[in-house]
The first five atom37 places (N, CA, C, CB, O) and aatype in JSON, in Angstrom:
{
  "aatype": [12, 15, 13, 11, 9, 10, 3, 19, 14, 16, 16, 15, 9, 15, 6, 19, 11, 11, 15, 14, 16, 9, 9, 13, 11, 11, 0, 6, 11, 6, 2, 16, 14, 19, 18, 19, 13, 2, 1, 7, 3, 19, 0, 7, 19, 12, 10, 16, 5, 6, 5, 18, 6, 15, 10, 16, 2, 6, 9, 6, 19, 10, 8, 6, 5, 19, 12, 3, 10, 19, 19, 0, 5, 1, 10, 0, 9, 11, 3, 10, 6, 10, 13, 15, 3, 6, 6, 19, 1, 7, 16, 2, 0, 3, 5, 13, 10, 16, 9, 3, 6, 2, 3, 7, 17, 6],
  "atom_mask": [
    [1, 1, 1, 1, 1],
    [1, 1, 1, 1, 1],
    [1, 1, 1, 1, 1],
    [1, 1, 1, 1, 1],
    [1, 1, 1, 1, 1],
    [1, 1, 1, 1, 1],
    [1, 1, 1, 1, 1],
    [1, 1, 1, 1, 1],
    [1, 1, 1, 1, 1],
    [1, 1, 1, 1, 1],
    [1, 1, 1, 1, 1],
    [1, 1, 1, 1, 1],
    [1, 1, 1, 1, 1],
    [1, 1, 1, 1, 1],
    [1, 1, 1, 1, 1],
    [1, 1, 1, 1, 1],
    [1, 1, 1, 1, 1],
    [1, 1, 1, 1, 1],
    [1, 1, 1, 1, 1],
    [1, 1, 1, 1, 1],
    [1, 1, 1, 1, 1],
    [1, 1, 1, 1, 1],
    [1, 1, 1, 1, 1],
    [1, 1, 1, 1, 1],
    [1, 1, 1, 1, 1],
    [1, 1, 1, 1, 1],
    [1, 1, 1, 1, 1],
    [1, 1, 1, 1, 1],
    [1, 1, 1, 1, 1],
    [1, 1, 1, 1, 1],
    [1, 1, 1, 1, 1],
    [1, 1, 1, 1, 1],
    [1, 1, 1, 1, 1],
    [1, 1, 1, 1, 1],
    [1, 1, 1, 1, 1],
    [1, 1, 1, 1, 1],
    [1, 1, 1, 1, 1],
    [1, 1, 1, 1, 1],
    [1, 1, 1, 1, 1],
    [1, 1, 1, 0, 1],
    [1, 1, 1, 1, 1],
    [1, 1, 1, 1, 1],
    [1, 1, 1, 1, 1],
    [1, 1, 1, 0, 1],
    [1, 1, 1, 1, 1],
    [1, 1, 1, 1, 1],
    [1, 1, 1, 1, 1],
    [1, 1, 1, 1, 1],
    [1, 1, 1, 1, 1],
    [1, 1, 1, 1, 1],
    [1, 1, 1, 1, 1],
    [1, 1, 1, 1, 1],
    [1, 1, 1, 1, 1],
    [1, 1, 1, 1, 1],
    [1, 1, 1, 1, 1],
    [1, 1, 1, 1, 1],
    [1, 1, 1, 1, 1],
    [1, 1, 1, 1, 1],
    [1, 1, 1, 1, 1],
    [1, 1, 1, 1, 1],
    [1, 1, 1, 1, 1],
    [1, 1, 1, 1, 1],
    [1, 1, 1, 1, 1],
    [1, 1, 1, 1, 1],
    [1, 1, 1, 1, 1],
    [1, 1, 1, 1, 1],
    [1, 1, 1, 1, 1],
    [1, 1, 1, 1, 1],
    [1, 1, 1, 1, 1],
    [1, 1, 1, 1, 1],
    [1, 1, 1, 1, 1],
    [1, 1, 1, 1, 1],
    [1, 1, 1, 1, 1],
    [1, 1, 1, 1, 1],
    [1, 1, 1, 1, 1],
    [1, 1, 1, 1, 1],
    [1, 1, 1, 1, 1],
    [1, 1, 1, 1, 1],
    [1, 1, 1, 1, 1],
    [1, 1, 1, 1, 1],
    [1, 1, 1, 1, 1],
    [1, 1, 1, 1, 1],
    [1, 1, 1, 1, 1],
    [1, 1, 1, 1, 1],
    [1, 1, 1, 1, 1],
    [1, 1, 1, 1, 1],
    [1, 1, 1, 1, 1],
    [1, 1, 1, 1, 1],
    [1, 1, 1, 1, 1],
    [1, 1, 1, 0, 1],
    [1, 1, 1, 1, 1],
    [1, 1, 1, 1, 1],
    [1, 1, 1, 1, 1],
    [1, 1, 1, 1, 1],
    [1, 1, 1, 1, 1],
    [1, 1, 1, 1, 1],
    [1, 1, 1, 1, 1],
    [1, 1, 1, 1, 1],
    [1, 1, 1, 1, 1],
    [1, 1, 1, 1, 1],
    [1, 1, 1, 1, 1],
    [1, 1, 1, 1, 1],
    [1, 1, 1, 1, 1],
    [1, 1, 1, 0, 1],
    [1, 1, 1, 1, 1],
    [1, 1, 1, 1, 1]
  ],
  "atom_positions": [
    [[30.42, 20.91, 89.83], [29.96, 22.28, 89.67], [28.8, 22.27, 88.69], [31.12, 23.21, 89.18], [28.87, 21.63, 87.64]],
    [[27.74, 22.98, 89.02], [26.59, 23.02, 88.13], [26.52, 24.38, 87.45], [25.28, 22.72, 88.9], [26.72, 25.42, 88.08]],
    [[26.22, 24.36, 86.16], [26.15, 25.59, 85.39], [24.7, 25.99, 85.18], [26.87, 25.44, 84.04], [23.84, 25.13, 85.01]],
    [[24.46, 27.26, 85.19], [23.12, 27.77, 84.96], [22.85, 27.77, 83.46], [22.95, 29.2, 85.55], [23.69, 28.22, 82.68]],
    [[21.7, 27.27, 83.06], [21.31, 27.29, 81.66], [20.89, 28.72, 81.3], [20.14, 26.28, 81.38], [20.09, 29.35, 81.99]],
    [[21.46, 29.21, 80.21], [21.14, 30.57, 79.77], [19.72, 30.63, 79.25], [22.12, 31.04, 78.71], [19.3, 29.8, 78.44]],
    [[18.99, 31.61, 79.7], [17.62, 31.81, 79.23], [17.62, 32.9, 78.16], [16.67, 32.19, 80.41], [16.94, 33.91, 78.28]],
    [[18.39, 32.66, 77.12], [18.5, 33.59, 76.01], [18.43, 32.81, 74.7], [19.82, 34.42, 76.09], [18.67, 31.6, 74.69]],
    [[18.1, 33.48, 73.61], [18.07, 32.78, 72.33], [19.46, 32.28, 71.94], [17.52, 33.7, 71.24], [20.47, 32.94, 72.19]],
    [[19.49, 31.12, 71.34], [20.74, 30.55, 70.87], [20.59, 30.1, 69.42], [21.18, 29.37, 71.77], [19.48, 29.93, 68.92]],
    [[21.72, 29.93, 68.78], [21.75, 29.41, 67.41], [23.1, 28.74, 67.2], [21.51, 30.55, 66.36], [23.95, 28.74, 68.09]],
    [[23.28, 28.17, 66.03], [24.53, 27.5, 65.72], [25.29, 28.26, 64.64], [24.28, 26.04, 65.28], [24.71, 29.07, 63.91]],
    [[26.57, 27.98, 64.55], [27.4, 28.57, 63.5], [26.81, 28.24, 62.13], [28.86, 28.06, 63.6], [26.81, 29.08, 61.23]],
    [[26.32, 27.03, 61.98], [25.74, 26.62, 60.69], [24.58, 27.52, 60.29], [25.26, 25.16, 60.75], [24.46, 27.9, 59.13]],
    [[23.73, 27.86, 61.27], [22.59, 28.73, 60.98], [23.06, 30.15, 60.64], [21.62, 28.77, 62.18], [22.48, 30.81, 59.78]],
    [[24.09, 30.6, 61.31], [24.64, 31.93, 61.02], [25.19, 31.96, 59.6], [25.75, 32.32, 62.04], [24.99, 32.93, 58.86]],
    [[25.88, 30.89, 59.21], [26.44, 30.82, 57.85], [25.34, 30.82, 56.8], [27.3, 29.57, 57.69], [25.51, 31.4, 55.73]],
    [[24.22, 30.18, 57.1], [23.1, 30.13, 56.15], [22.48, 31.51, 55.95], [22.02, 29.13, 56.63], [22.26, 31.95, 54.82]],
    [[22.2, 32.2, 57.07], [21.55, 33.51, 56.97], [21.76, 34.33, 58.23], [20.05, 33.34, 56.7], [21.0, 34.22, 59.19]],
    [[22.81, 35.15, 58.22], [23.03, 36.02, 59.4], [21.87, 36.97, 59.65], [24.31, 36.82, 59.21], [21.61, 37.33, 60.8]],
    [[21.18, 37.38, 58.6], [20.07, 38.32, 58.74], [18.97, 37.74, 59.62], [19.51, 38.69, 57.38], [18.36, 38.47, 60.4]],
    [[18.72, 36.46, 59.49], [17.69, 35.82, 60.32], [18.07, 35.91, 61.79], [17.5, 34.35, 59.9], [17.21, 36.11, 62.65]],
    [[19.35, 35.75, 62.09], [19.8, 35.82, 63.48], [19.64, 37.25, 64.02], [21.28, 35.36, 63.6], [19.23, 37.44, 65.17]],
    [[19.97, 38.24, 63.2], [19.79, 39.63, 63.63], [18.31, 39.93, 63.88], [20.36, 40.61, 62.58], [17.96, 40.62, 64.83]],
    [[17.44, 39.4, 63.02], [16.0, 39.6, 63.22], [15.54, 38.92, 64.5], [15.21, 39.06, 62.01], [14.67, 39.43, 65.2]],
    [[16.11, 37.76, 64.8], [15.78, 37.04, 66.03], [16.2, 37.88, 67.24], [16.47, 35.66, 66.07], [15.45, 37.98, 68.21]],
    [[17.37, 38.47, 67.18], [17.86, 39.32, 68.27], [16.95, 40.54, 68.44], [19.31, 39.77, 68.01], [16.66, 40.96, 69.56]],
    [[16.51, 41.09, 67.32], [15.62, 42.25, 67.38], [14.26, 41.87, 67.95], [15.45, 42.87, 65.98], [13.71, 42.57, 68.8]],
    [[13.71, 40.75, 67.49], [12.39, 40.3, 67.93], [12.4, 39.98, 69.43], [11.95, 39.06, 67.14], [11.47, 40.35, 70.15]],
    [[13.44, 39.28, 69.88], [13.54, 38.89, 71.29], [14.07, 40.02, 72.17], [14.44, 37.67, 71.43], [14.02, 39.95, 73.39]],
    [[14.58, 41.07, 71.52], [15.17, 42.21, 72.21], [16.29, 41.78, 73.17], [14.09, 42.99, 72.97], [16.38, 42.25, 74.3]],
    [[17.12, 40.88, 72.67], [18.24, 40.37, 73.44], [19.28, 39.79, 72.49], [17.78, 39.29, 74.47], [18.92, 39.38, 71.38]],
    [[20.54, 39.75, 72.88], [21.55, 39.13, 72.02], [21.27, 37.64, 71.81], [22.94, 39.31, 72.63], [20.56, 37.01, 72.6]],
    [[21.83, 37.09, 70.76], [21.68, 35.67, 70.44], [23.06, 35.02, 70.57], [21.08, 35.46, 69.0], [24.02, 35.43, 69.92]],
    [[23.15, 34.01, 71.42], [24.4, 33.28, 71.59], [24.58, 32.31, 70.43], [24.43, 32.52, 72.95], [23.66, 31.57, 70.07]],
    [[25.77, 32.32, 69.85], [26.09, 31.45, 68.72], [27.01, 30.34, 69.22], [26.75, 32.25, 67.55], [28.09, 30.6, 69.74]],
    [[26.55, 29.09, 69.04], [27.33, 27.94, 69.5], [28.02, 27.26, 68.33], [26.43, 26.94, 70.23], [27.5, 27.21, 67.22]],
    [[29.2, 26.74, 68.62], [29.95, 25.93, 67.66], [30.37, 24.66, 68.38], [31.2, 26.72, 67.09], [31.25, 24.69, 69.25]],
    [[29.74, 23.55, 68.02], [30.04, 22.26, 68.65], [29.91, 22.3, 70.17], [31.44, 21.8, 68.28], [30.74, 21.75, 70.89]],
    [[28.86, 22.95, 70.64], [28.57, 22.96, 72.06], [29.23, 24.07, 72.86], [0.0, 0.0, 0.0], [28.92, 24.24, 74.03]],
    [[30.12, 24.82, 72.25], [30.79, 25.93, 72.93], [30.32, 27.25, 72.35], [32.32, 25.8, 72.81], [30.03, 27.35, 71.16]],
    [[30.25, 28.26, 73.19], [29.86, 29.59, 72.7], [30.98, 30.13, 71.83], [29.55, 30.56, 73.89], [32.12, 30.29, 72.27]],
    [[30.64, 30.42, 70.58], [31.61, 30.98, 69.64], [31.53, 32.5, 69.64], [31.37, 30.43, 68.22], [32.51, 33.18, 69.32]],
    [[30.38, 33.03, 69.98], [30.2, 34.47, 69.99], [28.77, 34.84, 70.31], [0.0, 0.0, 0.0], [27.94, 33.98, 70.6]],
    [[28.5, 36.12, 70.24], [27.18, 36.64, 70.51], [26.83, 37.63, 69.42], [27.1, 37.31, 71.93], [27.65, 38.49, 69.07]],
    [[25.64, 37.51, 68.88], [25.19, 38.44, 67.84], [24.12, 39.35, 68.42], [24.66, 37.67, 66.58], [23.24, 38.91, 69.16]],
    [[24.21, 40.64, 68.06], [23.19, 41.58, 68.46], [23.01, 42.63, 67.39], [23.54, 42.23, 69.8], [23.88, 42.81, 66.52]],
    [[21.91, 43.31, 67.44], [21.63, 44.33, 66.44], [22.5, 45.56, 66.69], [20.13, 44.72, 66.44], [23.11, 45.7, 67.75]],
    [[22.54, 46.43, 65.7], [23.31, 47.66, 65.84], [22.76, 48.49, 67.01], [23.26, 48.48, 64.52], [23.53, 49.05, 67.79]],
    [[21.44, 48.56, 67.12], [20.84, 49.33, 68.2], [21.21, 48.76, 69.57], [19.31, 49.37, 68.05], [21.51, 49.5, 70.5]],
    [[21.21, 47.42, 69.69], [21.59, 46.79, 70.95], [23.05, 47.09, 71.28], [21.36, 45.27, 70.89], [23.39, 47.41, 72.42]],
    [[23.91, 46.99, 70.27], [25.34, 47.27, 70.47], [25.55, 48.71, 70.91], [26.13, 46.99, 69.17], [26.27, 48.97, 71.88]],
    [[24.91, 49.66, 70.21], [25.08, 51.07, 70.55], [24.53, 51.37, 71.94], [24.4, 51.95, 69.51], [25.11, 52.18, 72.67]],
    [[23.44, 50.74, 72.3], [22.87, 50.92, 73.63], [23.84, 50.44, 74.7], [21.53, 50.18, 73.75], [24.02, 51.11, 75.72]],
    [[24.45, 49.28, 74.47], [25.42, 48.75, 75.43], [26.65, 49.64, 75.55], [25.83, 47.33, 75.03], [27.12, 49.91, 76.65]],
    [[27.18, 50.1, 74.42], [28.37, 50.94, 74.47], [28.06, 52.29, 75.13], [28.94, 51.16, 73.05], [28.89, 52.83, 75.86]],
    [[26.87, 52.83, 74.88], [26.49, 54.08, 75.54], [26.36, 53.88, 77.04], [25.16, 54.61, 74.96], [26.79, 54.73, 77.82]],
    [[25.77, 52.76, 77.44], [25.62, 52.48, 78.87], [26.99, 52.32, 79.53], [24.78, 51.2, 79.08], [27.2, 52.8, 80.64]],
    [[27.9, 51.65, 78.85], [29.26, 51.49, 79.39], [29.92, 52.85, 79.56], [30.12, 50.59, 78.46], [30.58, 53.1, 80.57]],
    [[29.75, 53.72, 78.57], [30.34, 55.06, 78.65], [29.78, 55.84, 79.84], [30.09, 55.84, 77.35], [30.53, 56.5, 80.55]],
    [[28.48, 55.77, 80.04], [27.85, 56.46, 81.17], [28.37, 55.9, 82.49], [26.31, 56.32, 81.1], [28.66, 56.66, 83.41]],
    [[28.49, 54.58, 82.57], [29.0, 53.96, 83.8], [30.45, 54.35, 84.07], [28.87, 52.43, 83.71], [30.83, 54.58, 85.22]],
    [[31.27, 54.42, 83.02], [32.66, 54.87, 83.19], [32.7, 56.29, 83.73], [33.44, 54.78, 81.85], [33.49, 56.6, 84.62]],
    [[31.85, 57.16, 83.21], [31.81, 58.53, 83.68], [31.37, 58.6, 85.15], [30.86, 59.37, 82.81], [31.91, 59.39, 85.92]],
    [[30.4, 57.76, 85.52], [29.94, 57.75, 86.91], [31.06, 57.27, 87.85], [28.71, 56.84, 87.06], [31.24, 57.81, 88.94]],
    [[31.8, 56.26, 87.41], [32.92, 55.78, 88.21], [33.96, 56.87, 88.37], [33.56, 54.52, 87.58], [34.47, 57.09, 89.47]],
    [[34.28, 57.57, 87.29], [35.27, 58.64, 87.37], [34.79, 59.76, 88.28], [35.58, 59.19, 85.97], [35.58, 60.33, 89.04]],
    [[33.5, 60.09, 88.22], [32.95, 61.12, 89.12], [33.1, 60.69, 90.58], [31.46, 61.37, 88.8], [33.44, 61.51, 91.43]],
    [[32.86, 59.42, 90.86], [33.01, 58.92, 92.22], [34.46, 58.95, 92.67], [32.46, 57.5, 92.33], [34.75, 59.28, 93.82]],
    [[35.38, 58.6, 91.77], [36.8, 58.64, 92.1], [37.23, 60.08, 92.42], [37.65, 58.07, 90.93], [37.94, 60.32, 93.39]],
    [[36.78, 61.02, 91.6], [37.12, 62.43, 91.83], [36.53, 62.89, 93.16], [36.59, 63.32, 90.68], [37.22, 63.55, 93.95]],
    [[35.28, 62.55, 93.42], [34.65, 62.96, 94.69], [35.4, 62.36, 95.88], [33.17, 62.52, 94.72], [35.58, 63.02, 96.9]],
    [[35.83, 61.12, 95.74], [36.57, 60.48, 96.82], [37.91, 61.17, 97.05], [36.79, 59.0, 96.49], [38.32, 61.37, 98.19]],
    [[38.59, 61.54, 95.98], [39.87, 62.23, 96.12], [39.7, 63.62, 96.71], [40.57, 62.31, 94.77], [40.53, 64.07, 97.51]],
    [[38.63, 64.31, 96.3], [38.4, 65.65, 96.83], [38.03, 65.63, 98.31], [37.3, 66.33, 96.03], [38.19, 66.63, 99.0]],
    [[37.53, 64.51, 98.78], [37.13, 64.39, 100.19], [38.32, 64.22, 101.12], [36.18, 63.22, 100.37], [38.16, 64.3, 102.34]],
    [[39.5, 63.99, 100.58], [40.7, 63.83, 101.41], [41.04, 65.19, 102.01], [41.91, 63.27, 100.56], [41.25, 66.17, 101.29]],
    [[41.1, 65.25, 103.34], [41.29, 66.53, 104.04], [42.75, 66.97, 104.06], [40.78, 66.42, 105.46], [43.02, 68.17, 103.95]],
    [[43.68, 66.06, 104.21], [45.08, 66.45, 104.32], [45.82, 66.24, 103.0], [45.76, 65.64, 105.44], [46.96, 65.76, 102.97]],
    [[45.18, 66.6, 101.93], [45.72, 66.43, 100.58], [46.84, 67.44, 100.35], [44.61, 66.59, 99.52], [46.68, 68.64, 100.6]],
    [[47.98, 66.96, 99.86], [49.1, 67.86, 99.56], [48.86, 68.48, 98.19], [50.47, 67.1, 99.6], [48.64, 67.77, 97.21]],
    [[48.91, 69.8, 98.12], [48.68, 70.51, 96.87], [50.01, 71.05, 96.33], [47.67, 71.65, 97.07], [50.92, 71.36, 97.1]],
    [[50.09, 71.15, 95.01], [51.3, 71.67, 94.36], [50.91, 72.85, 93.49], [51.99, 70.57, 93.51], [49.81, 72.9, 92.94]],
    [[51.81, 73.8, 93.38], [51.56, 74.97, 92.54], [51.74, 74.59, 91.07], [52.5, 76.15, 92.92], [52.3, 73.54, 90.75]],
    [[51.26, 75.46, 90.2], [51.42, 75.24, 88.76], [52.89, 75.16, 88.39], [50.74, 76.37, 87.96], [53.29, 74.32, 87.58]],
    [[53.69, 76.02, 88.98], [55.12, 76.04, 88.69], [55.81, 74.76, 89.17], [55.78, 77.26, 89.34], [56.71, 74.26, 88.51]],
    [[55.38, 74.24, 90.31], [55.95, 72.99, 90.81], [55.62, 71.82, 89.88], [55.44, 72.7, 92.23], [56.42, 70.89, 89.74]],
    [[54.47, 71.87, 89.26], [54.06, 70.78, 88.38], [54.67, 70.92, 87.0], [52.53, 70.73, 88.27], [55.23, 69.96, 86.46]],
    [[54.58, 72.13, 86.41], [55.04, 72.32, 85.02], [56.44, 72.91, 84.91], [54.09, 73.2, 84.29], [56.98, 73.0, 83.81]],
    [[57.02, 73.3, 86.01], [58.37, 73.86, 85.98], [58.38, 75.26, 85.42], [0.0, 0.0, 0.0], [57.45, 76.03, 85.64]],
    [[59.44, 75.61, 84.69], [59.61, 76.97, 84.18], [58.6, 77.31, 83.09], [61.01, 77.16, 83.65], [58.43, 78.49, 82.78]],
    [[57.94, 76.33, 82.51], [56.93, 76.6, 81.48], [55.65, 77.19, 82.06], [56.6, 75.32, 80.72], [54.79, 77.65, 81.32]],
    [[55.52, 77.18, 83.36], [54.29, 77.62, 84.01], [53.98, 79.08, 83.75], [54.37, 77.38, 85.48], [52.81, 79.45, 83.71]],
    [[55.01, 79.92, 83.57], [54.75, 81.35, 83.38], [54.6, 81.74, 81.91], [55.85, 82.14, 83.99], [54.38, 82.91, 81.61]],
    [[54.72, 80.79, 81.01], [54.56, 81.08, 79.58], [53.08, 81.08, 79.22], [55.33, 80.05, 78.72], [52.3, 80.27, 79.72]],
    [[52.71, 82.0, 78.34], [51.33, 82.11, 77.91], [50.97, 80.93, 77.01], [51.08, 83.46, 77.18], [51.7, 80.61, 76.07]],
    [[49.85, 80.3, 77.31], [49.39, 79.17, 76.49], [48.45, 79.67, 75.42], [48.7, 78.1, 77.36], [47.55, 80.46, 75.7]],
    [[48.65, 79.21, 74.19], [47.75, 79.55, 73.1], [46.58, 78.59, 73.13], [48.48, 79.51, 71.72], [46.78, 77.37, 73.14]],
    [[45.38, 79.12, 73.13], [44.18, 78.28, 73.16], [43.66, 78.13, 71.74], [43.09, 78.88, 74.1], [43.34, 79.11, 71.07]],
    [[43.58, 76.89, 71.3], [43.05, 76.58, 69.97], [41.59, 76.2, 70.11], [43.87, 75.43, 69.28], [41.26, 75.14, 70.65]],
    [[40.69, 77.07, 69.64], [39.25, 76.83, 69.76], [38.79, 75.64, 68.92], [38.48, 78.07, 69.34], [37.69, 75.12, 69.14]],
    [[39.59, 75.2, 67.96], [39.22, 74.11, 67.07], [40.04, 72.84, 67.34], [39.4, 74.53, 65.61], [40.33, 72.07, 66.43]],
    [[40.4, 72.64, 68.61], [41.24, 71.48, 68.93], [40.44, 70.2, 69.17], [42.07, 71.77, 70.14], [41.03, 69.16, 69.44]],
    [[39.11, 70.26, 69.08], [38.28, 69.09, 69.25], [37.74, 68.91, 70.65], [0.0, 0.0, 0.0], [36.88, 68.06, 70.87]],
    [[38.21, 69.7, 71.6], [37.71, 69.63, 72.96], [36.52, 70.58, 73.09], [38.83, 69.97, 73.98], [36.42, 71.58, 72.39]],
    [[35.65, 70.26, 73.99], [34.46, 71.1, 74.18], [34.82, 72.38, 74.89], [33.39, 70.37, 74.97], [33.95, 73.21, 75.14]]
  ]
}
């Protein structure tokens, strides 16, 4: 089996121990994460705060898109069995719910 050589910046654990700041600057300059090797194996990946936040934001957007697609797919089902509020919540369905405007939800 042949492995593809990564075309990304790399460094060693020793270099990270000497100066992590240099590695972060390298990641910023190259605008890509830096793979950290320890004795030939990848020990981890270093990236700047901006890179990390960008990745987590992108993941969040992708999760929302997947959920939107799942909902659209479920709504497209024509013979979907529906249940009333009372069937789902039981006798609590007719009780008035108090709405807390400061509950943290939008």
